[in-house]
Coordinates of C-alpha atoms in Angstrom, one line a residue:
Chain A
M93 CA 38.7 14.5 14.8
S94 CA 37.3 11.0 14.1
Q95 CA 33.7 11.0 13.0
E96 CA 33.2 7.5 14.3
V97 CA 31.4 6.4 17.4
A98 CA 31.5 2.8 18.8
V99 CA 28.6 0.4 19.1
L100 CA 29.6 -1.1 22.4
G101 CA 26.4 -3.0 23.0
V102 CA 23.3 -4.2 21.2
G103 CA 20.1 -5.8 22.4
M104 CA 16.7 -6.8 21.2
H105 CA 13.4 -8.0 22.5
P106 CA 12.1 -10.7 20.1
W107 CA 9.5 -9.5 17.6
G108 CA 6.0 -11.0 17.8
K109 CA 2.5 -10.2 19.1
W110 CA 3.1 -10.4 22.8
G111 CA 0.2 -8.2 23.9
E112 CA 2.2 -6.2 26.5
S113 CA 3.4 -2.6 26.8
F114 CA 6.1 -1.3 24.4
V115 CA 7.9 -0.1 27.5
K116 CA 8.6 -3.6 28.6
Y117 CA 10.1 -4.5 25.2
G118 CA 12.3 -1.4 25.3
V119 CA 13.5 -2.0 28.8
R120 CA 14.4 -5.6 28.0
A121 CA 16.3 -4.5 24.8
A122 CA 18.1 -1.8 26.8
Q123 CA 19.2 -4.2 29.5
D124 CA 20.5 -6.7 27.0
A125 CA 22.4 -3.9 25.2
L126 CA 23.9 -2.7 28.5
R127 CA 24.9 -6.3 29.4
D128 CA 26.4 -6.8 26.0
A129 CA 28.4 -3.6 26.5
G130 CA 29.5 -4.6 30.0
L131 CA 28.1 -1.4 31.4
A132 CA 25.4 -0.6 34.0
W133 CA 22.4 1.7 33.6
N134 CA 24.1 4.3 35.9
D135 CA 26.9 4.6 33.3
V136 CA 24.5 6.0 30.8
D137 CA 24.4 9.8 30.6
F138 CA 22.3 10.3 27.5
V139 CA 19.1 8.5 26.4
A140 CA 17.7 8.8 22.9
G141 CA 14.2 7.3 22.5
A142 CA 12.6 6.5 19.2
D143 CA 8.9 7.4 19.6
T144 CA 6.3 4.7 19.3
V145 CA 3.3 5.1 17.1
R146 CA -0.4 5.4 17.9
N147 CA -2.4 5.5 14.8
G148 CA 0.2 7.1 12.6
Y149 CA 1.5 9.7 15.2
P150 CA 3.9 9.6 18.2
G151 CA 1.8 8.6 21.1
Y152 CA 4.4 8.3 23.8
V153 CA 7.5 10.5 24.5
A154 CA 9.8 7.5 24.4
G155 CA 13.1 8.8 25.7
A156 CA 11.8 9.9 29.1
T157 CA 9.4 6.9 29.3
F158 CA 12.4 4.5 28.9
A159 CA 14.5 6.6 31.3
Q160 CA 11.8 6.4 33.9
A161 CA 11.3 2.7 33.5
L162 CA 15.0 2.0 33.9
G163 CA 15.0 4.3 37.0
W164 CA 15.4 8.1 36.9
S165 CA 19.1 8.7 36.9
G166 CA 19.4 12.3 35.8
A167 CA 20.6 11.3 32.4
E168 CA 19.8 13.8 29.6
V169 CA 17.2 12.7 27.1
V170 CA 15.8 13.3 23.6
S171 CA 12.8 11.7 21.9
C172 CA 12.6 11.4 18.1
Y173 CA 9.8 10.8 15.6
G174 CA 10.5 10.2 11.9
A175 CA 7.9 7.5 11.3
C176 CA 9.8 4.4 10.1
A177 CA 13.0 6.4 10.4
S178 CA 12.6 7.4 14.0
G179 CA 15.4 5.0 15.1
A180 CA 17.9 6.6 12.7
Q181 CA 17.1 10.0 14.1
A182 CA 17.7 8.8 17.6
I183 CA 21.0 7.2 16.6
S184 CA 21.9 10.4 14.8
V185 CA 21.3 12.6 17.9
A186 CA 23.1 10.2 20.2
R187 CA 26.1 10.0 17.8
S188 CA 26.3 13.8 17.6
R189 CA 26.2 14.1 21.4
I190 CA 29.1 11.7 21.7
L191 CA 31.2 13.3 19.0
S192 CA 30.7 16.7 20.6
G193 CA 31.9 15.4 23.9
E194 CA 28.6 16.2 25.7
A195 CA 27.8 12.5 26.3
K196 CA 30.0 9.6 27.2
V197 CA 27.6 6.7 27.1
A198 CA 24.4 7.0 25.1
L199 CA 21.6 4.5 25.1
V200 CA 19.4 4.4 22.0
V201 CA 16.0 2.6 22.4
G202 CA 13.0 2.0 20.2
A203 CA 10.1 -0.3 20.9
D204 CA 6.5 -0.7 19.8
A205 CA 3.4 -2.6 20.4
A206 CA 1.7 -2.3 17.0
P207 CA -1.9 -2.6 16.1
K208 CA -3.0 -5.4 13.9
G209 CA -3.8 -4.9 10.2
F210 CA -3.6 -1.7 8.2
F211 CA -2.0 1.3 9.8
A212 CA -4.7 4.0 9.9
P213 CA -4.8 7.7 10.8
Q214 CA -6.2 9.1 14.0
G215 CA -10.0 9.8 14.2
G216 CA -11.7 13.1 13.6
R217 CA -12.0 15.1 10.4
R218 CA -8.6 16.5 9.4
P219 CA -8.6 17.5 5.7
D220 CA -5.3 19.4 6.2
D221 CA -3.5 16.2 7.0
P222 CA -2.4 14.3 3.8
D223 CA -2.5 11.0 5.8
W224 CA -6.1 11.5 6.6
L225 CA -7.0 12.7 3.1
R226 CA -5.6 9.7 1.3
F227 CA -7.6 7.2 3.5
Y228 CA -10.8 9.2 3.4
L229 CA -10.9 10.3 -0.3
H230 CA -9.6 7.1 -1.9
G231 CA -9.1 4.3 0.6
I232 CA -5.3 4.5 -0.1
T233 CA -3.5 2.3 2.5
N234 CA 0.3 1.8 2.8
P235 CA 0.2 -1.4 0.6
T236 CA -1.4 0.8 -2.2
Y237 CA 2.0 2.5 -2.6
F238 CA 3.8 -0.8 -2.4
G239 CA 1.6 -2.1 -5.2
L240 CA 2.1 1.0 -7.4
W241 CA 5.9 0.7 -7.1
A242 CA 5.9 -3.0 -7.7
R243 CA 3.7 -2.7 -10.9
R244 CA 6.1 0.1 -12.0
R245 CA 9.0 -2.3 -11.8
M246 CA 7.1 -4.9 -13.9
D247 CA 6.2 -2.4 -16.6
L248 CA 9.6 -0.6 -16.6
Y249 CA 12.0 -3.5 -16.1
G250 CA 10.1 -6.6 -16.9
A251 CA 10.0 -7.8 -13.2
T252 CA 7.7 -10.8 -12.7
S253 CA 5.7 -12.0 -9.7
S254 CA 8.1 -14.9 -9.5
D255 CA 11.0 -12.4 -9.0
F256 CA 9.1 -10.7 -6.1
A257 CA 8.2 -14.0 -4.5
K258 CA 11.9 -15.0 -4.6
V259 CA 12.7 -12.2 -2.2
K260 CA 10.2 -13.6 0.4
V261 CA 11.6 -17.1 -0.1
K262 CA 15.2 -15.8 0.5
N263 CA 14.3 -13.7 3.5
A264 CA 12.3 -16.5 5.1
R265 CA 15.3 -18.8 4.8
H266 CA 17.6 -16.1 6.2
G267 CA 15.5 -15.6 9.3
L268 CA 15.0 -19.2 10.0
H269 CA 17.5 -19.4 12.8
N270 CA 17.3 -15.8 14.1
P271 CA 16.0 -16.0 17.7
N272 CA 14.6 -12.4 17.5
A273 CA 12.5 -13.1 14.3
R274 CA 8.7 -13.5 14.6
Y275 CA 8.2 -15.7 11.6
R276 CA 10.7 -18.6 11.3
K277 CA 9.3 -20.8 8.6
E278 CA 10.5 -21.5 5.1
V279 CA 8.0 -20.7 2.3
T280 CA 8.0 -21.7 -1.3
E281 CA 7.4 -19.5 -4.3
D282 CA 4.1 -21.3 -4.9
E283 CA 3.0 -20.6 -1.4
V284 CA 3.8 -16.9 -1.8
L285 CA 2.0 -16.6 -5.1
G286 CA -0.9 -18.7 -3.8
S287 CA -1.6 -16.3 -0.9
K288 CA -4.4 -13.7 -1.5
V289 CA -3.7 -10.6 -3.5
V290 CA -3.7 -7.5 -1.2
A291 CA -2.6 -4.7 -3.5
D292 CA -2.0 -6.0 -7.1
P293 CA 0.5 -7.4 -7.9
L294 CA 1.5 -8.1 -4.3
H295 CA 0.2 -11.0 -2.2
L296 CA -0.4 -11.2 1.5
L297 CA 3.0 -13.0 2.1
E298 CA 4.8 -10.2 0.2
I299 CA 3.7 -7.4 2.5
C300 CA 5.2 -7.0 6.0
A301 CA 3.0 -7.5 9.1
T302 CA 2.9 -5.1 12.1
S303 CA 4.7 -6.5 15.1
D304 CA 5.7 -5.9 18.7
G305 CA 9.4 -5.6 19.4
G306 CA 12.2 -3.6 20.8
A307 CA 15.8 -2.8 20.0
A308 CA 18.6 -0.9 21.7
L309 CA 22.2 0.2 21.2
V310 CA 24.9 1.5 23.6
L311 CA 27.0 4.1 21.8
T312 CA 30.3 5.5 23.1
S313 CA 33.3 7.3 21.9
L314 CA 36.1 5.2 20.3
D315 CA 38.4 5.9 23.2
F316 CA 35.9 4.8 25.7
A317 CA 35.1 1.6 23.7
R318 CA 38.8 0.7 23.4
K319 CA 39.0 0.4 27.1
H320 CA 36.3 -2.2 27.0
T321 CA 36.9 -4.2 23.8
T322 CA 39.8 -4.7 21.4
K323 CA 38.1 -4.1 18.1
P324 CA 34.8 -2.3 18.4
V325 CA 32.2 -2.1 15.7
T326 CA 31.8 1.6 14.7
I327 CA 29.3 3.9 13.1
P328 CA 31.2 6.3 10.8
A329 CA 28.1 7.9 9.2
V330 CA 24.3 8.3 9.6
S331 CA 22.1 9.8 7.0
T332 CA 18.7 11.5 7.8
V333 CA 18.2 13.2 4.5
T334 CA 14.9 14.7 3.2
P335 CA 14.0 14.8 -0.5
A336 CA 15.3 17.4 -2.9
F337 CA 12.6 19.3 -4.7
P338 CA 10.9 18.3 -6.8
N339 CA 10.2 14.8 -5.5
T340 CA 8.5 13.4 -8.6
V341 CA 7.9 9.9 -7.3
I342 CA 4.7 9.3 -5.4
E343 CA 5.5 8.8 -1.7
M344 CA 3.4 7.8 1.4
P345 CA 1.2 9.4 2.5
N346 CA 0.7 11.9 -0.3
L347 CA -2.1 12.1 -2.9
A348 CA 0.2 13.7 -5.5
T349 CA 3.9 14.3 -6.2
D350 CA 5.7 17.6 -6.5
S351 CA 5.6 19.2 -9.9
G352 CA 8.6 19.0 -12.1
A353 CA 7.2 21.7 -14.5
S354 CA 9.7 24.4 -13.7
S355 CA 12.8 22.5 -12.6
G356 CA 12.6 19.0 -14.1
P357 CA 13.2 15.8 -12.1
P358 CA 15.8 16.0 -9.4
E359 CA 19.4 14.9 -10.1
T360 CA 19.2 12.2 -7.5
P361 CA 15.7 10.7 -6.7
F362 CA 14.9 10.7 -3.0
K363 CA 15.4 7.0 -2.3
A364 CA 18.8 7.0 -4.0
S365 CA 19.9 10.0 -2.0
I366 CA 19.4 8.3 1.3
A367 CA 22.4 5.8 1.4
K368 CA 24.4 8.1 -0.9
R369 CA 24.6 10.7 1.9
A370 CA 25.8 8.1 4.3
Y371 CA 28.4 6.7 1.9
D372 CA 29.7 10.2 1.1
R373 CA 29.9 11.0 4.8
A374 CA 31.8 7.8 5.6
G375 CA 34.1 8.1 2.6
V376 CA 33.0 4.7 1.2
G377 CA 30.8 3.5 -1.7
P378 CA 28.5 0.6 -2.6
E379 CA 31.5 -1.4 -3.8
D380 CA 32.7 -1.6 -0.2
V381 CA 29.5 -3.1 1.2
D382 CA 29.6 -6.7 2.4
V383 CA 26.1 -6.8 3.9
A384 CA 23.0 -4.7 3.8
E385 CA 19.8 -4.4 5.9
V386 CA 17.1 -2.7 3.9
Y387 CA 13.4 -1.9 4.6
D388 CA 11.5 -4.7 2.8
L389 CA 8.0 -3.4 3.5
S390 CA 7.2 -5.4 0.4
T391 CA 9.2 -8.0 -1.6
A392 CA 9.3 -5.6 -4.6
L393 CA 10.5 -2.8 -2.5
E394 CA 13.6 -4.8 -1.5
L395 CA 14.5 -4.8 -5.2
D396 CA 14.1 -1.1 -5.4
W397 CA 16.6 -0.8 -2.5
Y398 CA 19.2 -2.9 -4.3
E399 CA 19.4 -0.1 -6.9
D400 CA 18.9 2.8 -4.5
I401 CA 21.8 1.7 -2.2
G402 CA 23.9 1.2 -5.3
L403 CA 24.3 -2.6 -5.4
C404 CA 23.4 -2.4 -9.1
A405 CA 22.1 -0.1 -11.8
P406 CA 18.3 0.7 -12.1
G407 CA 16.6 -2.3 -13.8
E408 CA 19.2 -4.8 -12.7
A409 CA 17.8 -5.8 -9.3
E410 CA 15.8 -8.8 -10.7
R411 CA 19.1 -10.3 -12.0
L412 CA 20.6 -10.0 -8.5
I413 CA 17.8 -11.9 -6.8
R414 CA 17.6 -14.5 -9.6
D415 CA 21.4 -15.1 -9.4
G416 CA 21.4 -15.4 -5.6
D417 CA 23.8 -12.4 -5.3
T418 CA 21.8 -11.2 -2.3
T419 CA 21.4 -14.5 -0.6
I420 CA 23.8 -15.4 2.3
G421 CA 26.8 -16.9 0.5
G422 CA 26.3 -14.6 -2.5
R423 CA 28.1 -11.5 -3.6
V424 CA 26.4 -9.0 -1.2
P425 CA 23.8 -10.6 1.1
V426 CA 20.8 -8.4 1.9
N427 CA 18.6 -8.8 4.9
P428 CA 20.5 -11.7 6.6
S429 CA 18.3 -11.1 9.6
G430 CA 15.3 -12.1 7.6
G431 CA 14.2 -8.5 7.2
L432 CA 10.7 -7.3 7.7
A433 CA 9.5 -10.4 6.0
C434 CA 10.5 -12.4 9.1
F435 CA 10.1 -9.6 11.7
G436 CA 7.1 -7.5 10.7
E437 CA 7.3 -3.9 11.4
A438 CA 7.7 -2.5 14.9
V439 CA 8.1 1.1 13.6
P440 CA 10.4 3.0 16.1
A441 CA 12.5 -0.1 16.7
Q442 CA 13.2 -1.0 13.1
A443 CA 16.1 1.3 12.1
I444 CA 17.8 0.4 15.4
A445 CA 17.2 -3.4 14.8
Q446 CA 19.0 -3.0 11.5
V447 CA 22.1 -1.8 13.2
C448 CA 21.9 -4.6 15.8
E449 CA 21.9 -7.2 13.0
L450 CA 24.9 -5.5 11.3
T451 CA 26.8 -5.4 14.6
W452 CA 26.3 -9.1 15.1
Q453 CA 27.3 -9.8 11.5
L454 CA 30.5 -7.7 11.8
R455 CA 31.4 -9.3 15.2
G456 CA 30.8 -12.8 13.7
Q457 CA 28.0 -13.5 16.2
A458 CA 25.1 -14.0 13.8
E459 CA 24.6 -17.7 14.5
G460 CA 22.9 -19.6 11.7
R461 CA 23.0 -16.7 9.3
Q462 CA 26.6 -15.5 9.5
I463 CA 28.2 -13.7 6.5
E464 CA 31.8 -14.7 6.6
G465 CA 34.4 -11.9 6.8
A466 CA 31.9 -9.1 6.7
K467 CA 33.6 -5.8 7.5
L468 CA 31.2 -3.1 6.3
G469 CA 27.5 -2.9 6.2
V470 CA 24.8 -0.4 5.3
T471 CA 21.2 0.0 6.4
A472 CA 18.5 1.8 4.4
N473 CA 15.0 2.8 5.5
Q474 CA 12.5 5.5 4.7
G475 CA 9.9 7.1 6.9
L476 CA 6.5 8.5 6.0
F477 CA 6.5 12.2 5.1
G478 CA 10.0 12.4 3.8
H479 CA 12.4 10.8 6.3
G480 CA 15.5 9.2 4.9
S481 CA 17.5 6.8 7.1
S482 CA 20.8 5.1 6.4
V483 CA 23.6 4.0 8.8
I484 CA 27.1 2.7 7.9
V485 CA 28.5 0.2 10.3
K486 CA 32.0 -1.1 10.0
R487 CA 34.7 -3.0 11.8
Chain B
M179 CA -33.9 10.0 -9.4
S180 CA -32.2 11.2 -6.2
E181 CA -33.2 14.4 -4.6
K182 CA -29.9 14.6 -2.8
T183 CA -27.5 17.5 -3.4
T184 CA -24.0 16.7 -4.4
V185 CA -21.0 18.2 -2.7
A186 CA -17.3 17.7 -2.8
A187 CA -16.2 15.3 0.0
V188 CA -13.5 17.8 0.9
E189 CA -13.8 21.5 0.0
G190 CA -11.1 23.1 -2.2
L191 CA -9.7 20.0 -4.0
L192 CA -12.2 19.7 -6.8
V193 CA -15.1 21.3 -8.6
A194 CA -18.2 19.2 -7.8
D195 CA -19.7 19.5 -11.2
P196 CA -20.2 16.1 -12.8
S197 CA -20.5 17.6 -16.3
A198 CA -17.1 19.2 -16.1
P199 CA -14.9 17.5 -13.4
R200 CA -11.8 19.5 -12.4
L201 CA -9.1 19.3 -9.8
L202 CA -8.2 22.5 -8.1
G203 CA -4.5 23.3 -7.5
S204 CA -2.3 26.3 -7.6
R205 CA 0.6 27.7 -9.6
C206 CA 3.5 29.8 -8.7
K207 CA 3.3 33.1 -10.7
A208 CA 7.1 33.5 -10.6
C209 CA 8.4 30.0 -11.6
G210 CA 5.4 28.2 -12.9
T211 CA 5.5 25.2 -10.5
Y212 CA 2.1 23.6 -9.9
Y213 CA 0.8 22.3 -6.5
F214 CA -1.9 19.8 -5.7
P215 CA -3.4 20.1 -3.2
A216 CA -3.1 23.9 -3.7
E217 CA -0.2 25.7 -2.0
H218 CA -0.9 29.4 -1.3
T219 CA 1.7 30.4 1.3
L220 CA 5.0 30.0 -0.3
C221 CA 6.4 28.4 -3.5
R222 CA 8.2 25.3 -2.4
T223 CA 10.8 25.5 -5.2
P224 CA 13.8 26.3 -3.0
T225 CA 15.3 28.7 -5.5
C226 CA 12.1 30.6 -6.0
S227 CA 10.3 31.3 -2.7
S228 CA 7.7 33.5 -4.3
T229 CA 4.6 34.2 -2.3
E230 CA 2.5 34.9 -5.4
L231 CA 0.5 31.7 -6.1
E232 CA -2.7 31.6 -8.1
S233 CA -5.5 29.0 -8.1
V234 CA -5.7 26.9 -11.2
E235 CA -7.7 24.0 -12.6
L236 CA -5.4 21.1 -13.4
S237 CA -5.4 19.2 -16.7
T238 CA -8.1 16.6 -16.8
E239 CA -6.2 14.0 -18.8
G240 CA -2.9 12.3 -18.1
V241 CA -0.8 9.2 -18.6
L242 CA -1.0 6.2 -16.3
W243 CA 2.2 6.0 -14.3
S244 CA 1.3 2.9 -12.4
Y245 CA -1.7 1.2 -10.8
T246 CA -2.7 -1.3 -8.1
S247 CA -5.8 -2.5 -6.3
A248 CA -7.4 -2.4 -2.9
N249 CA -8.6 -6.0 -2.4
Y250 CA -9.2 -5.6 1.4
K251 CA -11.5 -3.1 2.9
P252 CA -9.5 0.1 3.9
P253 CA -9.9 1.3 7.5
A254 CA -11.7 4.5 8.6
P255 CA -11.9 7.3 7.7
F256 CA -12.6 5.5 4.4
V257 CA -16.4 4.8 4.2
A258 CA -16.5 1.4 2.5
K259 CA -19.6 0.0 0.7
E260 CA -21.1 -3.1 2.3
P261 CA -20.4 -5.6 1.1
F262 CA -17.0 -4.3 0.2
E263 CA -16.1 -4.4 -3.4
P264 CA -12.4 -4.3 -4.4
F265 CA -11.4 -1.4 -6.6
A266 CA -8.4 -0.3 -8.6
I267 CA -6.2 2.7 -7.8
A268 CA -4.3 4.7 -10.4
A269 CA -1.3 7.1 -10.4
V270 CA -1.7 9.5 -13.3
T271 CA 0.9 11.9 -14.5
L272 CA -0.4 15.2 -15.9
E273 CA 1.9 16.4 -18.7
R274 CA 1.6 20.1 -18.4
E275 CA 1.9 20.1 -14.6
Q276 CA 4.5 17.3 -14.5
L277 CA 2.9 15.9 -11.4
T278 CA 1.4 12.6 -10.6
V279 CA -2.1 12.4 -8.9
L280 CA -3.5 9.2 -7.2
G281 CA -7.1 8.3 -7.2
Q282 CA -9.6 5.5 -7.4
V283 CA -10.4 4.0 -10.8
V284 CA -14.1 4.1 -11.7
P285 CA -16.1 1.0 -10.6
G286 CA -16.1 -1.8 -13.2
V287 CA -12.5 -1.1 -14.4
G288 CA -10.1 -3.5 -12.7
V289 CA -6.3 -3.9 -13.0
D290 CA -6.7 -6.2 -15.9
A291 CA -8.0 -3.4 -18.0
L292 CA -5.1 -1.0 -17.1
K293 CA -1.7 -0.7 -18.6
T294 CA 1.1 1.7 -17.7
G295 CA 1.3 4.5 -20.3
M296 CA -2.3 4.5 -21.3
A297 CA -4.3 7.7 -21.5
M298 CA -6.5 8.4 -18.5
E299 CA -9.1 11.1 -17.8
L300 CA -10.7 12.6 -14.7
T301 CA -14.2 12.0 -13.6
L302 CA -16.3 12.3 -10.4
G303 CA -17.8 9.5 -8.4
T304 CA -19.8 9.1 -5.2
L305 CA -17.5 8.4 -2.2
H306 CA -20.4 7.9 0.2
E307 CA -23.8 9.4 0.9
D308 CA -26.1 10.2 3.8
D309 CA -29.8 11.1 3.9
E310 CA -29.3 14.6 2.4
Q311 CA -26.2 14.6 0.4
R312 CA -23.9 12.7 -1.9
Y313 CA -20.2 13.3 -1.3
L314 CA -18.1 13.3 -4.4
T315 CA -14.4 12.5 -5.0
W316 CA -12.4 12.4 -8.2
Q317 CA -11.8 9.1 -10.0
W318 CA -9.7 8.1 -13.0
K319 CA -10.9 6.2 -16.0
P320 CA -9.3 5.1 -19.3
V321 CA -10.0 7.8 -22.0
G322 CA -13.1 6.9 -23.9
H323 CA -14.3 4.3 -21.3

């Protein structure tokens, strides 16, 4: 049996700060995805919602909220929370329902109206919660981890602030013509390096903002899709891996790593295991990738992903950005959408938005940012508390 | 001199004795894996699964894995000093335990004074205080600082 499902429709509500309910963004994205698929809401028999976030935790049960807003239809529903990886979990459940034959048309929706500034935990004294502990005891925010990983690249591989800034310059240029991007403005390396330092060595323009936005997919079986289109984009694999013990690299929101005292470091570090599982499941490898959408929470983190999704060996990512390999027109463009640098983070929508972009790229519909002849793409993303997220998209 | 009593900001993570600062973790009696914060229910090494875990004091010195800074005031529940003063944050790897622990760097030591690989040691500092008590957390400082 084929392990592929078809992406028959994609839709997004533009990212920004719109000051409205996330439900509206999700509904708009869902309607666009259904229109794109040539289907009606009543055709949908399964809804997978990626839960939105209120102060670090799922505040709304998204699947049913979207189903109600679109008009109760008796469709079955699931709601998923995996922090930044919520969308991949929703895609994964919808895909499984279709492969099992239990669903014919699945709608996957994620949307958020994000608070401004640092994400912070809920109120109250909760010393059992690692997310609360790190803020209270040490004032450790998400950018703290981005800064630690960035400095590590500098000291281990000789990365420079200029290398990091180049990632922002590239992504800003990529997103310039993307109608769904929030920030559509070119920036220079000097402007990046001239912005205030938030978490040394990273500057304000190197750390992604928090945004409002929504994204949706219509997933169906291959047989169903072929009745509606000649050559559908498909998803042959989704990875939702957790780390293998011991996870010896410090991860959000923890105050400490696992101990490698008895077992030594793991064979495959967590971040490198995320896309690997998706490649293995799809029977492809990094050498087959034409385009990637990765989670650039910071400029330096995008470089980590180059290595973790196998585009190059550890320590070689700086060469890729310097040589323009990951720029549109280069060997393997990364974040042609403009990435989080141009979008800002709308947590539960983000992993779904990555698949929207790859679908447009593989269909040849990414106006102003098209990668010619792209046939296979990979997404990579990671959610707080140990949620891997990677999707292979091909045509 | 302050008449205030000093207490750990969160119970069970550290010994609130400024003359001998220590972090409190646990160790699996079967396989020797360490945990911080302490784990007492089940050893999380998948091939071990022992329920025999003992409380231990962690090494007080380690090697700087990486470092960064907080240049903007972190949100609550962090209690920031007013006016806010930026501080450095270190990730220090303890050799015996083979685990890395985050923590603020002592006031007065900024990122310019830090370098990956340098030796660091544990100390205690005041996180915040009220009328009766000073609440302590652990901090890192370069050895000999």
